[in-house]
Amino acid sequence: MIAQELINHMIPPLKPSDSAEKAVAWMEELRCNQLPVVENSKFLGLISEEIILEENNIDKPISAFELEGIDCAVKNHQHFYDVVKIASDYEVQLVGVVDDENEYFGVITVQDTITSFAQTAAVQAPGAIIVLSMDARDYSLAEISRLIESENAKILGSTIRDDSLDPTKIKLTLKINKTDLSHIVATLERFDYKIIGR
């Protein structure tokens, strides 16, 4: 799924000339704590309720506030993984969407992105989860997939993260299309894969 497909058209942009009072009113109405700020079809950043309340002057125009997330935008053709990364990097609830000429398309909420992820086959399809720990240099999804497929099963999704206790290791989480993992676990263990979660 790409960014353009996730745009939330219910969240309007503010202009720098709009008042902070208008911004707060829209945030209350939309039940959000951030709004995009756009001028001449260019994404300028985000204004948050917190920034406005700290200033304690709702008569000021948005242009008088320091915006956050100035570079917090993705291109309209980028994958929703990029949306999640940008939102995490900037610690924001909204991510701007622009085209290749940096023309503003809209915003995506983190909640909409999570909802879209939850609708993917890897999440919705029946199956079970298995977590492996291994040296990063030993990681080969092709080899692991071959072993799992030898047990007439398929990998529906996978995620990798570094092991916080050992920087040379990774944790690989797999969603398998079977609920009984006993044969798969036995096969993986036979090839010296360490299972740390099921």
PDB file of C-alpha atoms in Angstrom:
ATOM      1  CA  MET A   1       0.000   0.000   0.000  1.00  0.00           C
ATOM      2  CA  ILE A   2       1.337   3.415  -0.938  1.00  0.00           C
ATOM      3  CA  ALA A   3       1.027   6.753   0.845  1.00  0.00           C
ATOM      4  CA  GLN A   4      -1.472   8.253  -1.605  1.00  0.00           C
ATOM      5  CA  GLU A   5      -3.959   5.472  -0.769  1.00  0.00           C
ATOM      6  CA  LEU A   6      -3.773   6.265   2.966  1.00  0.00           C
ATOM      7  CA  ILE A   7      -4.482  10.009   2.852  1.00  0.00           C
ATOM      8  CA  ASN A   8      -7.078  11.115   5.382  1.00  0.00           C
ATOM      9  CA  HIS A   9      -9.227  13.626   3.502  1.00  0.00           C
ATOM     10  CA  MET A  10     -11.086  14.625   6.679  1.00  0.00           C
ATOM     11  CA  ILE A  11      -8.082  16.541   8.031  1.00  0.00           C
ATOM     12  CA  PRO A  12      -7.831  19.999   6.419  1.00  0.00           C
ATOM     13  CA  PRO A  13      -4.615  22.007   6.288  1.00  0.00           C
ATOM     14  CA  LEU A  14      -4.186  25.335   8.024  1.00  0.00           C
ATOM     15  CA  LYS A  15      -2.651  28.395   6.402  1.00  0.00           C
ATOM     16  CA  PRO A  16       0.094  30.402   8.152  1.00  0.00           C
ATOM     17  CA  SER A  17      -2.362  33.324   8.314  1.00  0.00           C
ATOM     18  CA  ASP A  18      -4.957  31.274  10.243  1.00  0.00           C
ATOM     19  CA  SER A  19      -5.257  31.989  13.948  1.00  0.00           C
ATOM     20  CA  ALA A  20      -4.140  29.650  16.690  1.00  0.00           C
ATOM     21  CA  GLU A  21      -7.724  29.835  17.951  1.00  0.00           C
ATOM     22  CA  LYS A  22      -8.941  28.332  14.672  1.00  0.00           C
ATOM     23  CA  ALA A  23      -6.288  25.613  14.912  1.00  0.00           C
ATOM     24  CA  VAL A  24      -7.336  24.647  18.445  1.00  0.00           C
ATOM     25  CA  ALA A  25     -11.017  24.639  17.471  1.00  0.00           C
ATOM     26  CA  TRP A  26     -10.319  22.345  14.492  1.00  0.00           C
ATOM     27  CA  MET A  27      -8.187  20.041  16.664  1.00  0.00           C
ATOM     28  CA  GLU A  28     -11.016  19.738  19.185  1.00  0.00           C
ATOM     29  CA  GLU A  29     -13.565  19.103  16.436  1.00  0.00           C
ATOM     30  CA  LEU A  30     -11.355  16.517  14.691  1.00  0.00           C
ATOM     31  CA  ARG A  31     -10.131  14.992  17.972  1.00  0.00           C
ATOM     32  CA  CYS A  32      -6.484  15.301  17.011  1.00  0.00           C
ATOM     33  CA  ASN A  33      -3.579  17.195  18.532  1.00  0.00           C
ATOM     34  CA  GLN A  34      -1.757  18.189  15.329  1.00  0.00           C
ATOM     35  CA  LEU A  35      -2.685  19.746  11.999  1.00  0.00           C
ATOM     36  CA  PRO A  36      -0.715  20.314   8.796  1.00  0.00           C
ATOM     37  CA  VAL A  37       0.244  23.825   7.756  1.00  0.00           C
ATOM     38  CA  VAL A  38       0.309  24.505   4.015  1.00  0.00           C
ATOM     39  CA  GLU A  39       1.058  27.635   1.985  1.00  0.00           C
ATOM     40  CA  ASN A  40       0.803  27.855  -1.816  1.00  0.00           C
ATOM     41  CA  SER A  41       0.397  24.073  -1.994  1.00  0.00           C
ATOM     42  CA  LYS A  42       3.666  23.540  -0.067  1.00  0.00           C
ATOM     43  CA  PHE A  43       3.789  21.519   3.162  1.00  0.00           C
ATOM     44  CA  LEU A  44       5.407  23.700   5.845  1.00  0.00           C
ATOM     45  CA  GLY A  45       5.128  21.365   8.822  1.00  0.00           C
ATOM     46  CA  LEU A  46       2.783  20.605  11.697  1.00  0.00           C
ATOM     47  CA  ILE A  47       1.289  22.765  14.419  1.00  0.00           C
ATOM     48  CA  SER A  48       0.410  21.002  17.634  1.00  0.00           C
ATOM     49  CA  GLU A  49      -1.990  21.876  20.393  1.00  0.00           C
ATOM     50  CA  GLU A  50       0.921  21.661  22.831  1.00  0.00           C
ATOM     51  CA  ILE A  51       2.907  24.359  20.968  1.00  0.00           C
ATOM     52  CA  ILE A  52      -0.098  26.678  20.967  1.00  0.00           C
ATOM     53  CA  LEU A  53      -0.961  26.110  24.636  1.00  0.00           C
ATOM     54  CA  GLU A  54       2.649  26.670  25.740  1.00  0.00           C
ATOM     55  CA  GLU A  55       2.573  30.061  24.025  1.00  0.00           C
ATOM     56  CA  ASN A  56      -0.710  30.876  25.810  1.00  0.00           C
ATOM     57  CA  ASN A  57      -1.882  33.267  23.101  1.00  0.00           C
ATOM     58  CA  ILE A  58      -4.555  31.924  20.737  1.00  0.00           C
ATOM     59  CA  ASP A  59      -4.884  35.272  18.959  1.00  0.00           C
ATOM     60  CA  LYS A  60      -1.516  34.834  17.221  1.00  0.00           C
ATOM     61  CA  PRO A  61      -1.427  33.598  13.630  1.00  0.00           C
ATOM     62  CA  ILE A  62       0.051  30.168  12.953  1.00  0.00           C
ATOM     63  CA  SER A  63       3.026  31.886  11.269  1.00  0.00           C
ATOM     64  CA  ALA A  64       4.097  33.190  14.699  1.00  0.00           C
ATOM     65  CA  PHE A  65       4.677  29.667  16.010  1.00  0.00           C
ATOM     66  CA  GLU A  66       7.621  27.379  15.420  1.00  0.00           C
ATOM     67  CA  LEU A  67       6.276  24.404  13.499  1.00  0.00           C
ATOM     68  CA  GLU A  68       7.349  20.824  14.135  1.00  0.00           C
ATOM     69  CA  GLY A  69       7.890  18.075  11.588  1.00  0.00           C
ATOM     70  CA  ILE A  70       9.044  20.465   8.873  1.00  0.00           C
ATOM     71  CA  ASP A  71      10.544  17.567   6.902  1.00  0.00           C
ATOM     72  CA  CYS A  72       7.895  15.130   8.094  1.00  0.00           C
ATOM     73  CA  ALA A  73       6.531  14.189   4.676  1.00  0.00           C
ATOM     74  CA  VAL A  74       6.661  11.289   2.259  1.00  0.00           C
ATOM     75  CA  LYS A  75       6.184  11.187  -1.485  1.00  0.00           C
ATOM     76  CA  ASN A  76       2.756  10.055  -2.647  1.00  0.00           C
ATOM     77  CA  HIS A  77       4.232   6.854  -4.151  1.00  0.00           C
ATOM     78  CA  GLN A  78       6.171   5.722  -1.066  1.00  0.00           C
ATOM     79  CA  HIS A  79       5.225   2.549   0.826  1.00  0.00           C
ATOM     80  CA  PHE A  80       3.395   2.729   4.139  1.00  0.00           C
ATOM     81  CA  TYR A  81       6.516   1.359   5.875  1.00  0.00           C
ATOM     82  CA  ASP A  82       8.113   4.722   5.028  1.00  0.00           C
ATOM     83  CA  VAL A  83       5.145   6.503   6.623  1.00  0.00           C
ATOM     84  CA  VAL A  84       5.630   4.542   9.857  1.00  0.00           C
ATOM     85  CA  LYS A  85       9.373   5.259   9.889  1.00  0.00           C
ATOM     86  CA  ILE A  86       8.898   9.018   9.371  1.00  0.00           C
ATOM     87  CA  ALA A  87       6.210   9.173  12.070  1.00  0.00           C
ATOM     88  CA  SER A  88       8.476   7.304  14.465  1.00  0.00           C
ATOM     89  CA  ASP A  89      11.559   9.394  13.631  1.00  0.00           C
ATOM     90  CA  TYR A  90       9.677  12.663  14.245  1.00  0.00           C
ATOM     91  CA  GLU A  91       7.416  11.308  17.014  1.00  0.00           C
ATOM     92  CA  VAL A  92       4.298  12.731  15.345  1.00  0.00           C
ATOM     93  CA  GLN A  93       0.742  11.542  14.714  1.00  0.00           C
ATOM     94  CA  LEU A  94       0.487  12.983  11.186  1.00  0.00           C
ATOM     95  CA  VAL A  95       2.746  12.633   8.144  1.00  0.00           C
ATOM     96  CA  GLY A  96       2.442  14.950   5.160  1.00  0.00           C
ATOM     97  CA  VAL A  97       2.134  13.554   1.633  1.00  0.00           C
ATOM     98  CA  VAL A  98       3.659  15.431  -1.294  1.00  0.00           C
ATOM     99  CA  ASP A  99       4.304  14.664  -4.952  1.00  0.00           C
ATOM    100  CA  ASP A 100       7.674  14.743  -6.738  1.00  0.00           C
ATOM    101  CA  GLU A 101       7.380  18.539  -7.116  1.00  0.00           C
ATOM    102  CA  ASN A 102       6.648  18.811  -3.364  1.00  0.00           C
ATOM    103  CA  GLU A 103       3.025  19.799  -3.991  1.00  0.00           C
ATOM    104  CA  TYR A 104       0.870  18.989  -0.964  1.00  0.00           C
ATOM    105  CA  PHE A 105      -1.486  16.021  -1.374  1.00  0.00           C
ATOM    106  CA  GLY A 106      -2.757  15.579   2.192  1.00  0.00           C
ATOM    107  CA  VAL A 107      -1.829  13.905   5.449  1.00  0.00           C
ATOM    108  CA  ILE A 108      -1.818  10.385   6.795  1.00  0.00           C
ATOM    109  CA  THR A 109      -2.555   9.626  10.431  1.00  0.00           C
ATOM    110  CA  VAL A 110      -0.510   7.019  12.251  1.00  0.00           C
ATOM    111  CA  GLN A 111      -3.803   5.405  13.279  1.00  0.00           C
ATOM    112  CA  ASP A 112      -4.877   5.024   9.633  1.00  0.00           C
ATOM    113  CA  THR A 113      -1.513   3.431   8.843  1.00  0.00           C
ATOM    114  CA  ILE A 114      -1.878   0.945  11.692  1.00  0.00           C
ATOM    115  CA  THR A 115      -5.400   0.113  10.534  1.00  0.00           C
ATOM    116  CA  SER A 116      -4.146  -0.508   6.993  1.00  0.00           C
ATOM    117  CA  PHE A 117      -1.359  -2.728   8.293  1.00  0.00           C
ATOM    118  CA  ALA A 118      -3.888  -4.693  10.359  1.00  0.00           C
ATOM    119  CA  GLN A 119      -5.844  -5.409   7.157  1.00  0.00           C
ATOM    120  CA  THR A 120      -2.888  -7.051   5.388  1.00  0.00           C
ATOM    121  CA  ALA A 121      -2.887 -10.784   4.699  1.00  0.00           C
ATOM    122  CA  ALA A 122      -0.002 -11.326   7.111  1.00  0.00           C
ATOM    123  CA  VAL A 123      -2.151 -10.056   9.977  1.00  0.00           C
ATOM    124  CA  GLN A 124      -5.592 -11.305   8.895  1.00  0.00           C
ATOM    125  CA  ALA A 125      -4.771 -14.797   7.618  1.00  0.00           C
ATOM    126  CA  PRO A 126      -4.998 -17.668  10.104  1.00  0.00           C
ATOM    127  CA  GLY A 127      -1.709 -19.028  11.318  1.00  0.00           C
ATOM    128  CA  ALA A 128       0.833 -18.853  14.098  1.00  0.00           C
ATOM    129  CA  ILE A 129       3.862 -16.788  15.063  1.00  0.00           C
ATOM    130  CA  ILE A 130       7.358 -18.065  15.663  1.00  0.00           C
ATOM    131  CA  VAL A 131      10.375 -16.034  16.827  1.00  0.00           C
ATOM    132  CA  LEU A 132      13.959 -17.054  16.103  1.00  0.00           C
ATOM    133  CA  SER A 133      17.219 -15.669  17.454  1.00  0.00           C
ATOM    134  CA  MET A 134      20.362 -15.877  15.324  1.00  0.00           C
ATOM    135  CA  ASP A 135      23.622 -14.207  14.457  1.00  0.00           C
ATOM    136  CA  ALA A 136      22.948 -11.447  11.931  1.00  0.00           C
ATOM    137  CA  ARG A 137      25.531 -12.953   9.567  1.00  0.00           C
ATOM    138  CA  ASP A 138      23.619 -16.279   9.539  1.00  0.00           C
ATOM    139  CA  TYR A 139      20.325 -14.735   8.450  1.00  0.00           C
ATOM    140  CA  SER A 140      18.944 -16.090   5.182  1.00  0.00           C
ATOM    141  CA  LEU A 141      15.208 -15.802   4.668  1.00  0.00           C
ATOM    142  CA  ALA A 142      15.547 -18.009   1.577  1.00  0.00           C
ATOM    143  CA  GLU A 143      17.049 -20.842   3.653  1.00  0.00           C
ATOM    144  CA  ILE A 144      14.516 -20.461   6.465  1.00  0.00           C
ATOM    145  CA  SER A 145      11.695 -20.330   3.946  1.00  0.00           C
ATOM    146  CA  ARG A 146      12.986 -23.503   2.266  1.00  0.00           C
ATOM    147  CA  LEU A 147      12.930 -25.346   5.605  1.00  0.00           C
ATOM    148  CA  ILE A 148       9.429 -24.119   6.450  1.00  0.00           C
ATOM    149  CA  GLU A 149       8.129 -24.964   2.988  1.00  0.00           C
ATOM    150  CA  SER A 150       9.578 -28.480   3.363  1.00  0.00           C
ATOM    151  CA  GLU A 151       6.910 -28.895   6.069  1.00  0.00           C
ATOM    152  CA  ASN A 152       4.146 -27.819   3.630  1.00  0.00           C
ATOM    153  CA  ALA A 153       3.828 -24.381   5.200  1.00  0.00           C
ATOM    154  CA  LYS A 154       4.343 -20.812   3.965  1.00  0.00           C
ATOM    155  CA  ILE A 155       5.702 -17.637   5.510  1.00  0.00           C
ATOM    156  CA  LEU A 156       2.968 -14.979   5.370  1.00  0.00           C
ATOM    157  CA  GLY A 157       5.073 -12.182   6.835  1.00  0.00           C
ATOM    158  CA  SER A 158       8.368 -11.508   8.557  1.00  0.00           C
ATOM    159  CA  THR A 159       9.991  -8.791  10.621  1.00  0.00           C
ATOM    160  CA  ILE A 160      13.557  -8.424  11.826  1.00  0.00           C
ATOM    161  CA  ARG A 161      14.858  -6.411  14.723  1.00  0.00           C
ATOM    162  CA  ASP A 162      18.205  -6.130  16.422  1.00  0.00           C
ATOM    163  CA  ASP A 163      18.654  -7.961  19.703  1.00  0.00           C
ATOM    164  CA  SER A 164      18.967  -5.229  22.341  1.00  0.00           C
ATOM    165  CA  LEU A 165      21.162  -7.478  24.502  1.00  0.00           C
ATOM    166  CA  ASP A 166      23.591  -8.536  21.760  1.00  0.00           C
ATOM    167  CA  PRO A 167      24.312  -6.297  18.752  1.00  0.00           C
ATOM    168  CA  THR A 168      25.606  -9.263  16.721  1.00  0.00           C
ATOM    169  CA  LYS A 169      22.236 -11.022  16.897  1.00  0.00           C
ATOM    170  CA  ILE A 170      18.812 -10.441  15.395  1.00  0.00           C
ATOM    171  CA  LYS A 171      15.332 -11.590  16.280  1.00  0.00           C
ATOM    172  CA  LEU A 172      13.273 -12.820  13.343  1.00  0.00           C
ATOM    173  CA  THR A 173       9.499 -12.985  13.778  1.00  0.00           C
ATOM    174  CA  LEU A 174       7.608 -15.091  11.256  1.00  0.00           C
ATOM    175  CA  LYS A 175       3.901 -15.463  10.629  1.00  0.00           C
ATOM    176  CA  ILE A 176       3.304 -19.005   9.323  1.00  0.00           C
ATOM    177  CA  ASN A 177       0.097 -20.163   7.635  1.00  0.00           C
ATOM    178  CA  LYS A 178      -0.275 -23.138  10.017  1.00  0.00           C
ATOM    179  CA  THR A 179      -1.366 -23.193  13.639  1.00  0.00           C
ATOM    180  CA  ASP A 180       0.465 -26.410  14.580  1.00  0.00           C
ATOM    181  CA  LEU A 181       4.139 -25.511  14.526  1.00  0.00           C
ATOM    182  CA  SER A 182       5.558 -28.672  16.114  1.00  0.00           C
ATOM    183  CA  HIS A 183       6.997 -30.120  12.877  1.00  0.00           C
ATOM    184  CA  ILE A 184       8.314 -26.729  11.745  1.00  0.00           C
ATOM    185  CA  VAL A 185       9.979 -26.107  15.124  1.00  0.00           C
ATOM    186  CA  ALA A 186      11.568 -29.582  15.032  1.00  0.00           C
ATOM    187  CA  THR A 187      12.906 -28.962  11.517  1.00  0.00           C
ATOM    188  CA  LEU A 188      14.329 -25.539  12.387  1.00  0.00           C
ATOM    189  CA  GLU A 189      15.928 -26.853  15.575  1.00  0.00           C
ATOM    190  CA  ARG A 190      17.442 -29.756  13.640  1.00  0.00           C
ATOM    191  CA  PHE A 191      19.245 -27.115  11.551  1.00  0.00           C
ATOM    192  CA  ASP A 192      20.421 -25.292  14.713  1.00  0.00           C
ATOM    193  CA  TYR A 193      17.939 -22.402  14.651  1.00  0.00           C
ATOM    194  CA  LYS A 194      17.130 -21.163  18.140  1.00  0.00           C
ATOM    195  CA  ILE A 195      13.393 -20.723  18.791  1.00  0.00           C
ATOM    196  CA  ILE A 196      12.741 -18.076  21.444  1.00  0.00           C
ATOM    197  CA  GLY A 197       9.015 -17.536  21.052  1.00  0.00           C
ATOM    198  CA  ARG A 198       5.822 -19.168  19.767  1.00  0.00           C
TER     199      ARG A 198
END
